[in-house]
Structures are given as C-alpha cells and as structure tokens.
Amino acid sequence: MDHGNELGEFLRARRALVPPEVAAQPTGPARRVSGLRREEVALLAGVSTDYYVRLEQGRERHPSRQVLISIARALHLDDQAVAHLLRIGFPDLHPTSAPVTRVAAELQRLLDRMAGVPAFVVGPGQDVLAANAPATAVYRGFSAFDNLLRMIFLDPVARDFYLDWDQAARTAVRNLRATAPDAVERTEQLVGALSLRSPAFAALWAEHDVGPRTTEVKRFRHPEVGELTLHFESLTVVSAPGQHLSVYSAEPGSPSEARLAALTSPTTRASAADPAR
C-alpha cells in the first residue's frame, strides 16, 4: 500500500473501470485506453486537466470536498466508494481509534449461548478473533478458521467450499479496502503476504473496488452435509472499534435449515471432534 499517493492510485484505478460509453464519451479503434482519459474525467468533473493530473500524480494534496464529489460523479462511484474517496482525501478529518483485537468476555459468552446459530467475531484485516461451536462446524473443512482472506485465497478447499468463489473473493477484497484506513498496519501485512502468494488477490486489490460487507446470501458446499444457503449479517461491535459480529441463519423450513441443524447439533460436533466415536 502506497500511502504517499493513495488518492491518486484510487482515482487511476477507478477511472480505468469506467467504460467510455457510460460517460457518453466516443469509442473507436483509435482509443488506446479501456476506461476514461484524464482529460475526460476533468471535463466531466468541471476542473482543469492540469489540476486533475496533479491529483492523480500526488502533486495536489488539498482538494476541496466539492471537487472530490464532482470527480466521484464523473467516475460513477457508488455511495460506499464516495465515502472511501472522502476518507482518503481528507484523512485528518477522519481520525480512527486503535482497533481492538481482544474479544470481551461478555461477547464471548454471548457467542457461546447462541446454540445452533453460527456466529463469529471478525477484527482488523478479517481476522477471526472468536467463534462459537456452530461457526467452527461450518468452516470445519479448512486447515484453520483464522482469517477469512487467507482462507479464501490460500486454502485449497476454498474453491470447492464457496459455490461462487469469484464473488466471495471479490466481496472479501472490497471489504478489506473499505476497512483499510482503520487498520493500516494489519492491512499492509495482509496485502503484502497475499499479493506474493495469490495472483487472484493481487489482481482484485489493484482494482481499488471498495464496499463494506453488511448483509448477503452465501452459498457453501460443506463436505459433511452438502449445499448450504445461508443469510449473512454483519453487526458492528460498538464497544470494540474494528470488530464485527458475523451471524449466519437459514430460511425457515428450507433444506439448508435442516442441514445446518444437523451440522451444528452437539452430537455431530462431538463425532467430528472424536472420529473414533
């Protein structure tokens, strides 16, 4: 991560993702870039080309909020990407607290009492800080239930476990980008390690796509019970900056509900823990 010009990197990456026709710009064989040209973004945003070039090159460090909002419109950024743009454009206005990596005893007790409901706490860099027994059962096929990014990109079982691995990978990287300003050191460690070992991660990270993970439907192929379609919900732990409580649930009466119940029952967990039973 180059914090010397994070704003410029973001603008360049997102400019390359905007098809010219979306921004009503001419296309044709003479065009040598897939996205927008710098002068086109400048024109659409109502700023001079020289000023926009200086922004991308890191020579202009103090853009106004109005200018960034205009550029965001030119780049067709969604609300989440706009929020990220403003955070990196005005870092002094978005102070962050040191992330908390220790799970409070009260939260751990809550996890343990959620019988039959897979739940776990994710910290900076999508590290799994705590999990209850049902959540551990869901991810039992992995070599370790420790970091969601490592699991997705480096564990060989991931591509079979996630029925839509491409979507899971993209969502995880978008979420890492969204939370990066709150956990710079941990993010740098992960980006360095994953980029060296996973070309897929490196390619997705270079896109500068951003979006915090809040709620979605996940589809797994579990080695013990088969396909699971689960609703995922991420809840902010207000008392612990940087922590989120992740919870899975199945549609009532669905095959996934029956399979999840079988997977997370005390008898099944005991059998998995003691193969000799």
mmCIF file of N, CA, C and O in Angstrom, residues 35-119:
data_model
loop_
_atom_site.group_PDB
_atom_site.id
_atom_site.type_symbol
_atom_site.label_atom_id
_atom_site.label_comp_id
_atom_site.label_asym_id
_atom_site.label_seq_id
_atom_site.Cartn_x
_atom_site.Cartn_y
_atom_site.Cartn_z
ATOM 1 N N GLY A 35 -10.755 2.611 -20.194
ATOM 2 C CA GLY A 35 -11.589 3.470 -19.377
ATOM 3 C C GLY A 35 -11.602 4.899 -19.895
ATOM 4 O O GLY A 35 -11.461 5.145 -21.096
ATOM 5 N N LEU A 36 -11.770 5.828 -18.963
ATOM 6 C CA LEU A 36 -11.773 7.235 -19.336
ATOM 7 C C LEU A 36 -10.364 7.805 -19.360
ATOM 8 O O LEU A 36 -9.490 7.376 -18.614
ATOM 9 N N ARG A 37 -10.149 8.769 -20.227
ATOM 10 C CA ARG A 37 -8.894 9.503 -20.228
ATOM 11 C C ARG A 37 -8.926 10.544 -19.108
ATOM 12 O O ARG A 37 -9.997 10.943 -18.628
ATOM 13 N N ARG A 38 -7.763 11.020 -18.708
ATOM 14 C CA ARG A 38 -7.703 12.035 -17.650
ATOM 15 C C ARG A 38 -8.450 13.296 -18.045
ATOM 16 O O ARG A 38 -9.188 13.880 -17.236
ATOM 17 N N GLU A 39 -8.273 13.720 -19.295
ATOM 18 C CA GLU A 39 -8.937 14.947 -19.726
ATOM 19 C C GLU A 39 -10.455 14.796 -19.756
ATOM 20 O O GLU A 39 -11.185 15.770 -19.555
ATOM 21 N N GLU A 40 -10.925 13.565 -19.993
ATOM 22 C CA GLU A 40 -12.365 13.329 -19.995
ATOM 23 C C GLU A 40 -12.943 13.425 -18.586
ATOM 24 O O GLU A 40 -14.016 13.999 -18.378
ATOM 25 N N VAL A 41 -12.215 12.861 -17.609
ATOM 26 C CA VAL A 41 -12.661 12.974 -16.224
ATOM 27 C C VAL A 41 -12.662 14.443 -15.804
ATOM 28 O O VAL A 41 -13.610 14.924 -15.159
ATOM 29 N N ALA A 42 -11.619 15.152 -16.161
ATOM 30 C CA ALA A 42 -11.533 16.574 -15.805
ATOM 31 C C ALA A 42 -12.701 17.353 -16.391
ATOM 32 O O ALA A 42 -13.320 18.189 -15.708
ATOM 33 N N LEU A 43 -13.020 17.098 -17.655
ATOM 34 C CA LEU A 43 -14.126 17.792 -18.310
ATOM 35 C C LEU A 43 -15.449 17.480 -17.616
ATOM 36 O O LEU A 43 -16.250 18.385 -17.333
ATOM 37 N N LEU A 44 -15.685 16.204 -17.329
ATOM 38 C CA LEU A 44 -16.933 15.802 -16.687
ATOM 39 C C LEU A 44 -17.044 16.358 -15.269
ATOM 40 O O LEU A 44 -18.144 16.629 -14.775
ATOM 41 N N ALA A 45 -15.908 16.507 -14.583
ATOM 42 C CA ALA A 45 -15.917 16.992 -13.203
ATOM 43 C C ALA A 45 -15.869 18.515 -13.118
ATOM 44 O O ALA A 45 -16.053 19.076 -12.029
ATOM 45 N N GLY A 46 -15.622 19.185 -14.248
ATOM 46 C CA GLY A 46 -15.585 20.638 -14.233
ATOM 47 C C GLY A 46 -14.316 21.218 -13.646
ATOM 48 O O GLY A 46 -14.328 22.303 -13.052
ATOM 49 N N VAL A 47 -13.196 20.492 -13.791
ATOM 50 C CA VAL A 47 -11.903 21.006 -13.336
ATOM 51 C C VAL A 47 -10.944 20.988 -14.519
ATOM 52 O O VAL A 47 -11.211 20.356 -15.548
ATOM 53 N N SER A 48 -9.830 21.674 -14.372
ATOM 54 C CA SER A 48 -8.852 21.680 -15.464
ATOM 55 C C SER A 48 -8.132 20.340 -15.541
ATOM 56 O O SER A 48 -7.982 19.634 -14.535
ATOM 57 N N THR A 49 -7.688 20.001 -16.737
ATOM 58 C CA THR A 49 -6.947 18.751 -16.911
ATOM 59 C C THR A 49 -5.670 18.762 -16.077
ATOM 60 O O THR A 49 -5.309 17.758 -15.461
ATOM 61 N N ASP A 50 -4.996 19.908 -16.064
ATOM 62 C CA ASP A 50 -3.757 20.014 -15.288
ATOM 63 C C ASP A 50 -4.015 19.736 -13.807
ATOM 64 O O ASP A 50 -3.223 19.032 -13.158
ATOM 65 N N TYR A 51 -5.104 20.284 -13.287
ATOM 66 C CA TYR A 51 -5.418 20.072 -11.864
ATOM 67 C C TYR A 51 -5.696 18.592 -11.592
ATOM 68 O O TYR A 51 -5.196 18.027 -10.618
ATOM 69 N N TYR A 52 -6.481 17.964 -12.473
ATOM 70 C CA TYR A 52 -6.795 16.547 -12.264
ATOM 71 C C TYR A 52 -5.534 15.690 -12.360
ATOM 72 O O TYR A 52 -5.342 14.749 -11.575
ATOM 73 N N VAL A 53 -4.657 15.999 -13.317
ATOM 74 C CA VAL A 53 -3.403 15.252 -13.454
ATOM 75 C C VAL A 53 -2.575 15.374 -12.182
ATOM 76 O O VAL A 53 -1.985 14.393 -11.700
ATOM 77 N N ARG A 54 -2.538 16.575 -11.609
ATOM 78 C CA ARG A 54 -1.767 16.770 -10.375
ATOM 79 C C ARG A 54 -2.377 15.969 -9.223
ATOM 80 O O ARG A 54 -1.643 15.471 -8.353
ATOM 81 N N LEU A 55 -3.694 15.812 -9.211
ATOM 82 C CA LEU A 55 -4.336 14.977 -8.188
ATOM 83 C C LEU A 55 -3.885 13.528 -8.310
ATOM 84 O O LEU A 55 -3.523 12.886 -7.318
ATOM 85 N N GLU A 56 -3.927 13.001 -9.521
ATOM 86 C CA GLU A 56 -3.532 11.607 -9.723
ATOM 87 C C GLU A 56 -2.044 11.391 -9.421
ATOM 88 O O GLU A 56 -1.659 10.331 -8.926
ATOM 89 N N GLN A 57 -1.234 12.374 -9.717
ATOM 90 C CA GLN A 57 0.203 12.224 -9.508
ATOM 91 C C GLN A 57 0.633 12.519 -8.078
ATOM 92 O O GLN A 57 1.794 12.322 -7.722
ATOM 93 N N GLY A 58 -0.299 12.984 -7.255
ATOM 94 C CA GLY A 58 0.030 13.275 -5.866
ATOM 95 C C GLY A 58 0.680 14.623 -5.656
ATOM 96 O O GLY A 58 1.194 14.901 -4.569
ATOM 97 N N ARG A 59 0.648 15.474 -6.669
ATOM 98 C CA ARG A 59 1.234 16.801 -6.533
ATOM 99 C C ARG A 59 0.231 17.813 -5.976
ATOM 100 O O ARG A 59 0.613 18.904 -5.573
ATOM 101 N N GLU A 60 -1.045 17.450 -5.986
ATOM 102 C CA GLU A 60 -2.083 18.275 -5.371
ATOM 103 C C GLU A 60 -2.632 17.503 -4.179
ATOM 104 O O GLU A 60 -3.199 16.425 -4.334
ATOM 105 N N ARG A 61 -2.438 18.024 -2.972
ATOM 106 C CA ARG A 61 -2.769 17.292 -1.751
ATOM 107 C C ARG A 61 -3.981 17.858 -1.014
ATOM 108 O O ARG A 61 -4.389 17.292 -0.004
ATOM 109 N N HIS A 62 -4.549 18.940 -1.515
ATOM 110 C CA HIS A 62 -5.618 19.582 -0.751
ATOM 111 C C HIS A 62 -6.830 19.902 -1.626
ATOM 112 O O HIS A 62 -7.213 21.065 -1.782
ATOM 113 N N PRO A 63 -7.447 18.882 -2.205
ATOM 114 C CA PRO A 63 -8.658 19.142 -2.998
ATOM 115 C C PRO A 63 -9.818 19.513 -2.078
ATOM 116 O O PRO A 63 -9.864 19.115 -0.912
ATOM 117 N N SER A 64 -10.755 20.245 -2.619
ATOM 118 C CA SER A 64 -11.940 20.583 -1.827
ATOM 119 C C SER A 64 -12.926 19.428 -1.878
ATOM 120 O O SER A 64 -12.866 18.560 -2.758
ATOM 121 N N ARG A 65 -13.847 19.418 -0.931
ATOM 122 C CA ARG A 65 -14.886 18.390 -0.921
ATOM 123 C C ARG A 65 -15.720 18.475 -2.196
ATOM 124 O O ARG A 65 -16.081 17.443 -2.773
ATOM 125 N N GLN A 66 -16.011 19.686 -2.642
ATOM 126 C CA GLN A 66 -16.810 19.867 -3.850
ATOM 127 C C GLN A 66 -16.123 19.245 -5.059
ATOM 128 O O GLN A 66 -16.769 18.605 -5.892
ATOM 129 N N VAL A 67 -14.811 19.424 -5.155
ATOM 130 C CA VAL A 67 -14.062 18.854 -6.277
ATOM 131 C C VAL A 67 -14.113 17.326 -6.235
ATOM 132 O O VAL A 67 -14.345 16.665 -7.252
ATOM 133 N N LEU A 68 -13.908 16.748 -5.055
ATOM 134 C CA LEU A 68 -13.934 15.289 -4.951
ATOM 135 C C LEU A 68 -15.318 14.731 -5.267
ATOM 136 O O LEU A 68 -15.440 13.677 -5.904
ATOM 137 N N ILE A 69 -16.362 15.413 -4.839
ATOM 138 C CA ILE A 69 -17.722 14.956 -5.143
ATOM 139 C C ILE A 69 -17.965 15.026 -6.656
ATOM 140 O O ILE A 69 -18.570 14.118 -7.246
ATOM 141 N N SER A 70 -17.472 16.081 -7.295
ATOM 142 C CA SER A 70 -17.636 16.208 -8.741
ATOM 143 C C SER A 70 -16.883 15.095 -9.474
ATOM 144 O O SER A 70 -17.386 14.520 -10.448
ATOM 145 N N ILE A 71 -15.684 14.785 -9.008
ATOM 146 C CA ILE A 71 -14.916 13.700 -9.616
ATOM 147 C C ILE A 71 -15.610 12.363 -9.386
ATOM 148 O O ILE A 71 -15.652 11.502 -10.271
ATOM 149 N N ALA A 72 -16.170 12.188 -8.197
ATOM 150 C CA ALA A 72 -16.890 10.953 -7.897
ATOM 151 C C ALA A 72 -18.053 10.753 -8.856
ATOM 152 O O ALA A 72 -18.309 9.635 -9.325
ATOM 153 N N ARG A 73 -18.765 11.822 -9.169
ATOM 154 C CA ARG A 73 -19.869 11.722 -10.129
ATOM 155 C C ARG A 73 -19.337 11.359 -11.517
ATOM 156 O O ARG A 73 -19.918 10.529 -12.220
ATOM 157 N N ALA A 74 -18.235 11.977 -11.896
ATOM 158 C CA ALA A 74 -17.653 11.687 -13.210
ATOM 159 C C ALA A 74 -17.233 10.227 -13.325
ATOM 160 O O ALA A 74 -17.309 9.628 -14.405
ATOM 161 N N LEU A 75 -16.798 9.652 -12.213
ATOM 162 C CA LEU A 75 -16.342 8.259 -12.206
ATOM 163 C C LEU A 75 -17.456 7.274 -11.888
ATOM 164 O O LEU A 75 -17.214 6.071 -11.792
ATOM 165 N N HIS A 76 -18.677 7.785 -11.706
ATOM 166 C CA HIS A 76 -19.846 6.945 -11.436
ATOM 167 C C HIS A 76 -19.639 6.077 -10.192
ATOM 168 O O HIS A 76 -19.972 4.881 -10.174
ATOM 169 N N LEU A 77 -19.076 6.673 -9.136
ATOM 170 C CA LEU A 77 -18.856 5.937 -7.893
ATOM 171 C C LEU A 77 -20.156 5.777 -7.129
ATOM 172 O O LEU A 77 -20.990 6.687 -7.101
ATOM 173 N N ASP A 78 -20.315 4.620 -6.478
ATOM 174 C CA ASP A 78 -21.489 4.439 -5.619
ATOM 175 C C ASP A 78 -21.223 5.082 -4.259
ATOM 176 O O ASP A 78 -20.135 5.616 -4.001
ATOM 177 N N ASP A 79 -22.227 5.048 -3.387
ATOM 178 C CA ASP A 79 -22.121 5.746 -2.103
ATOM 179 C C ASP A 79 -20.940 5.253 -1.270
ATOM 180 O O ASP A 79 -20.259 6.044 -0.598
ATOM 181 N N GLN A 80 -20.702 3.956 -1.290
ATOM 182 C CA GLN A 80 -19.606 3.396 -0.500
ATOM 183 C C GLN A 80 -18.254 3.861 -1.027
ATOM 184 O O GLN A 80 -17.350 4.199 -0.252
ATOM 185 N N ALA A 81 -18.117 3.898 -2.354
ATOM 186 C CA ALA A 81 -16.852 4.350 -2.939
ATOM 187 C C ALA A 81 -16.648 5.844 -2.707
ATOM 188 O O ALA A 81 -15.523 6.298 -2.506
ATOM 189 N N VAL A 82 -17.744 6.619 -2.730
ATOM 190 C CA VAL A 82 -17.637 8.052 -2.443
ATOM 191 C C VAL A 82 -17.151 8.269 -1.012
ATOM 192 O O VAL A 82 -16.274 9.101 -0.748
ATOM 193 N N ALA A 83 -17.714 7.516 -0.068
ATOM 194 C CA ALA A 83 -17.293 7.640 1.331
ATOM 195 C C ALA A 83 -15.813 7.312 1.479
ATOM 196 O O ALA A 83 -15.079 7.985 2.218
ATOM 197 N N HIS A 84 -15.362 6.285 0.770
ATOM 198 C CA HIS A 84 -13.944 5.913 0.822
ATOM 199 C C HIS A 84 -13.078 7.015 0.214
ATOM 200 O O HIS A 84 -12.014 7.362 0.759
ATOM 201 N N LEU A 85 -13.526 7.591 -0.900
ATOM 202 C CA LEU A 85 -12.791 8.674 -1.541
ATOM 203 C C LEU A 85 -12.616 9.855 -0.587
ATOM 204 O O LEU A 85 -11.528 10.440 -0.483
ATOM 205 N N LEU A 86 -13.661 10.199 0.140
ATOM 206 C CA LEU A 86 -13.575 11.324 1.070
ATOM 207 C C LEU A 86 -12.672 10.999 2.263
ATOM 208 O O LEU A 86 -11.984 11.878 2.784
ATOM 209 N N ARG A 87 -12.657 9.746 2.663
ATOM 210 C CA ARG A 87 -11.797 9.356 3.787
ATOM 211 C C ARG A 87 -10.329 9.477 3.422
ATOM 212 O O ARG A 87 -9.517 9.958 4.212
ATOM 213 N N ILE A 88 -9.976 9.048 2.229
ATOM 214 C CA ILE A 88 -8.568 9.132 1.850
ATOM 215 C C ILE A 88 -8.211 10.536 1.361
ATOM 216 O O ILE A 88 -7.048 10.923 1.373
ATOM 217 N N GLY A 89 -9.226 11.299 0.939
ATOM 218 C CA GLY A 89 -8.973 12.663 0.520
ATOM 219 C C GLY A 89 -8.815 13.627 1.683
ATOM 220 O O GLY A 89 -8.098 14.627 1.579
ATOM 221 N N PHE A 90 -9.479 13.308 2.800
ATOM 222 C CA PHE A 90 -9.405 14.149 3.998
ATOM 223 C C PHE A 90 -9.085 13.288 5.217
ATOM 224 O O PHE A 90 -9.899 13.143 6.133
ATOM 225 N N PRO A 91 -7.907 12.677 5.261
ATOM 226 C CA PRO A 91 -7.579 11.763 6.370
ATOM 227 C C PRO A 91 -7.584 12.444 7.729
ATOM 228 O O PRO A 91 -7.902 11.817 8.734
ATOM 229 N N ASP A 92 -7.249 13.731 7.768
ATOM 230 C CA ASP A 92 -7.204 14.432 9.055
ATOM 231 C C ASP A 92 -8.586 14.637 9.650
ATOM 232 O O ASP A 92 -8.719 14.855 10.856
ATOM 233 N N LEU A 93 -9.619 14.578 8.815
ATOM 234 C CA LEU A 93 -10.988 14.770 9.303
ATOM 235 C C LEU A 93 -11.638 13.464 9.719
ATOM 236 O O LEU A 93 -12.782 13.449 10.160
ATOM 237 N N HIS A 94 -10.920 12.349 9.551
ATOM 238 C CA HIS A 94 -11.475 11.034 9.887
ATOM 239 C C HIS A 94 -10.517 10.304 10.826
ATOM 240 O O HIS A 94 -9.928 9.280 10.464
ATOM 241 N N PRO A 95 -10.328 10.816 12.031
ATOM 242 C CA PRO A 95 -9.435 10.135 12.977
ATOM 243 C C PRO A 95 -9.989 8.766 13.332
ATOM 244 O O PRO A 95 -11.200 8.566 13.398
ATOM 245 N N THR A 96 -9.103 7.819 13.540
ATOM 246 C CA THR A 96 -9.531 6.463 13.875
ATOM 247 C C THR A 96 -8.948 6.043 15.213
ATOM 248 O O THR A 96 -7.876 6.480 15.605
ATOM 249 N N SER A 97 -9.697 5.196 15.890
ATOM 250 C CA SER A 97 -9.213 4.628 17.145
ATOM 251 C C SER A 97 -8.412 3.366 16.848
ATOM 252 O O SER A 97 -8.604 2.720 15.813
ATOM 253 N N ALA A 98 -7.518 3.041 17.734
ATOM 254 C CA ALA A 98 -6.750 1.810 17.560
ATOM 255 C C ALA A 98 -7.701 0.619 17.595
ATOM 256 O O ALA A 98 -8.546 0.516 18.489
ATOM 257 N N PRO A 99 -7.624 -0.282 16.605
ATOM 258 C CA PRO A 99 -8.531 -1.426 16.595
ATOM 259 C C PRO A 99 -8.325 -2.318 17.804
ATOM 260 O O PRO A 99 -7.201 -2.487 18.291
ATOM 261 N N VAL A 100 -9.417 -2.869 18.295
ATOM 262 C CA VAL A 100 -9.376 -3.765 19.445
ATOM 263 C C VAL A 100 -9.367 -5.200 18.930
ATOM 264 O O VAL A 100 -10.263 -5.615 18.201
ATOM 265 N N THR A 101 -8.354 -5.965 19.303
ATOM 266 C CA THR A 101 -8.227 -7.336 18.802
ATOM 267 C C THR A 101 -8.554 -8.383 19.860
ATOM 268 O O THR A 101 -8.504 -9.577 19.571
ATOM 269 N N ARG A 102 -8.886 -7.966 21.046
ATOM 270 C CA ARG A 102 -9.260 -8.902 22.103
ATOM 271 C C ARG A 102 -10.772 -8.867 22.280
ATOM 272 O O ARG A 102 -11.371 -7.803 22.415
ATOM 273 N N VAL A 103 -11.392 -10.032 22.249
ATOM 274 C CA VAL A 103 -12.847 -10.118 22.380
ATOM 275 C C VAL A 103 -13.231 -10.111 23.855
ATOM 276 O O VAL A 103 -12.684 -10.892 24.650
ATOM 277 N N ALA A 104 -14.148 -9.231 24.205
ATOM 278 C CA ALA A 104 -14.585 -9.118 25.595
ATOM 279 C C ALA A 104 -15.240 -10.413 26.063
ATOM 280 O O ALA A 104 -15.885 -11.119 25.277
ATOM 281 N N ALA A 105 -15.077 -10.707 27.327
ATOM 282 C CA ALA A 105 -15.642 -11.938 27.892
ATOM 283 C C ALA A 105 -17.152 -11.982 27.716
ATOM 284 O O ALA A 105 -17.736 -13.052 27.475
ATOM 285 N N GLU A 106 -17.799 -10.817 27.817
ATOM 286 C CA GLU A 106 -19.259 -10.774 27.673
ATOM 287 C C GLU A 106 -19.686 -11.140 26.249
ATOM 288 O O GLU A 106 -20.690 -11.831 26.046
ATOM 289 N N LEU A 107 -18.910 -10.690 25.262
ATOM 290 C CA LEU A 107 -19.234 -11.024 23.878
ATOM 291 C C LEU A 107 -18.978 -12.505 23.610
ATOM 292 O O LEU A 107 -19.753 -13.162 22.907
ATOM 293 N N GLN A 108 -17.904 -13.036 24.161
ATOM 294 C CA GLN A 108 -17.635 -14.457 24.014
ATOM 295 C C GLN A 108 -18.746 -15.289 24.644
ATOM 296 O O GLN A 108 -19.175 -16.305 24.089
ATOM 297 N N ARG A 109 -19.243 -14.841 25.784
ATOM 298 C CA ARG A 109 -20.338 -15.545 26.442
ATOM 299 C C ARG A 109 -21.593 -15.525 25.577
ATOM 300 O O ARG A 109 -22.318 -16.522 25.483
ATOM 301 N N LEU A 110 -21.849 -14.394 24.917
ATOM 302 C CA LEU A 110 -22.993 -14.306 24.013
ATOM 303 C C LEU A 110 -22.842 -15.277 22.856
ATOM 304 O O LEU A 110 -23.802 -15.977 22.488
ATOM 305 N N LEU A 111 -21.647 -15.346 22.285
ATOM 306 C CA LEU A 111 -21.396 -16.287 21.189
ATOM 307 C C LEU A 111 -21.703 -17.716 21.622
ATOM 308 O O LEU A 111 -22.365 -18.477 20.907
ATOM 309 N N ASP A 112 -21.203 -18.091 22.784
ATOM 310 C CA ASP A 112 -21.353 -19.465 23.255
ATOM 311 C C ASP A 112 -22.809 -19.834 23.529
ATOM 312 O O ASP A 112 -23.175 -21.018 23.474
ATOM 313 N N ARG A 113 -23.629 -18.833 23.823
ATOM 314 C CA ARG A 113 -25.038 -19.106 24.136
ATOM 315 C C ARG A 113 -25.930 -19.102 22.898
ATOM 316 O O ARG A 113 -27.129 -19.366 22.998
ATOM 317 N N MET A 114 -25.372 -18.816 21.752
ATOM 318 C CA MET A 114 -26.152 -18.810 20.508
ATOM 319 C C MET A 114 -26.169 -20.222 19.926
ATOM 320 O O MET A 114 -25.566 -20.510 18.894
ATOM 321 N N ALA A 115 -26.854 -21.101 20.591
ATOM 322 C CA ALA A 115 -26.899 -22.512 20.194
ATOM 323 C C ALA A 115 -27.555 -22.672 18.823
ATOM 324 O O ALA A 115 -28.640 -22.160 18.570
ATOM 325 N N GLY A 116 -26.879 -23.380 17.938
ATOM 326 C CA GLY A 116 -27.438 -23.632 16.613
ATOM 327 C C GLY A 116 -27.285 -22.475 15.646
ATOM 328 O O GLY A 116 -27.688 -22.585 14.483
ATOM 329 N N VAL A 117 -26.748 -21.352 16.100
ATOM 330 C CA VAL A 117 -26.576 -20.173 15.245
ATOM 331 C C VAL A 117 -25.086 -19.917 15.042
ATOM 332 O O VAL A 117 -24.400 -19.504 15.985
ATOM 333 N N PRO A 118 -24.557 -20.154 13.857
ATOM 334 C CA PRO A 118 -23.137 -19.883 13.626
ATOM 335 C C PRO A 118 -22.854 -18.386 13.772
ATOM 336 O O PRO A 118 -23.491 -17.551 13.118
ATOM 337 N N ALA A 119 -21.921 -18.045 14.624
ATOM 338 C CA ALA A 119 -21.573 -16.646 14.854
ATOM 339 C C ALA A 119 -20.094 -16.548 15.197
ATOM 340 O O ALA A 119 -19.548 -17.404 15.890
#
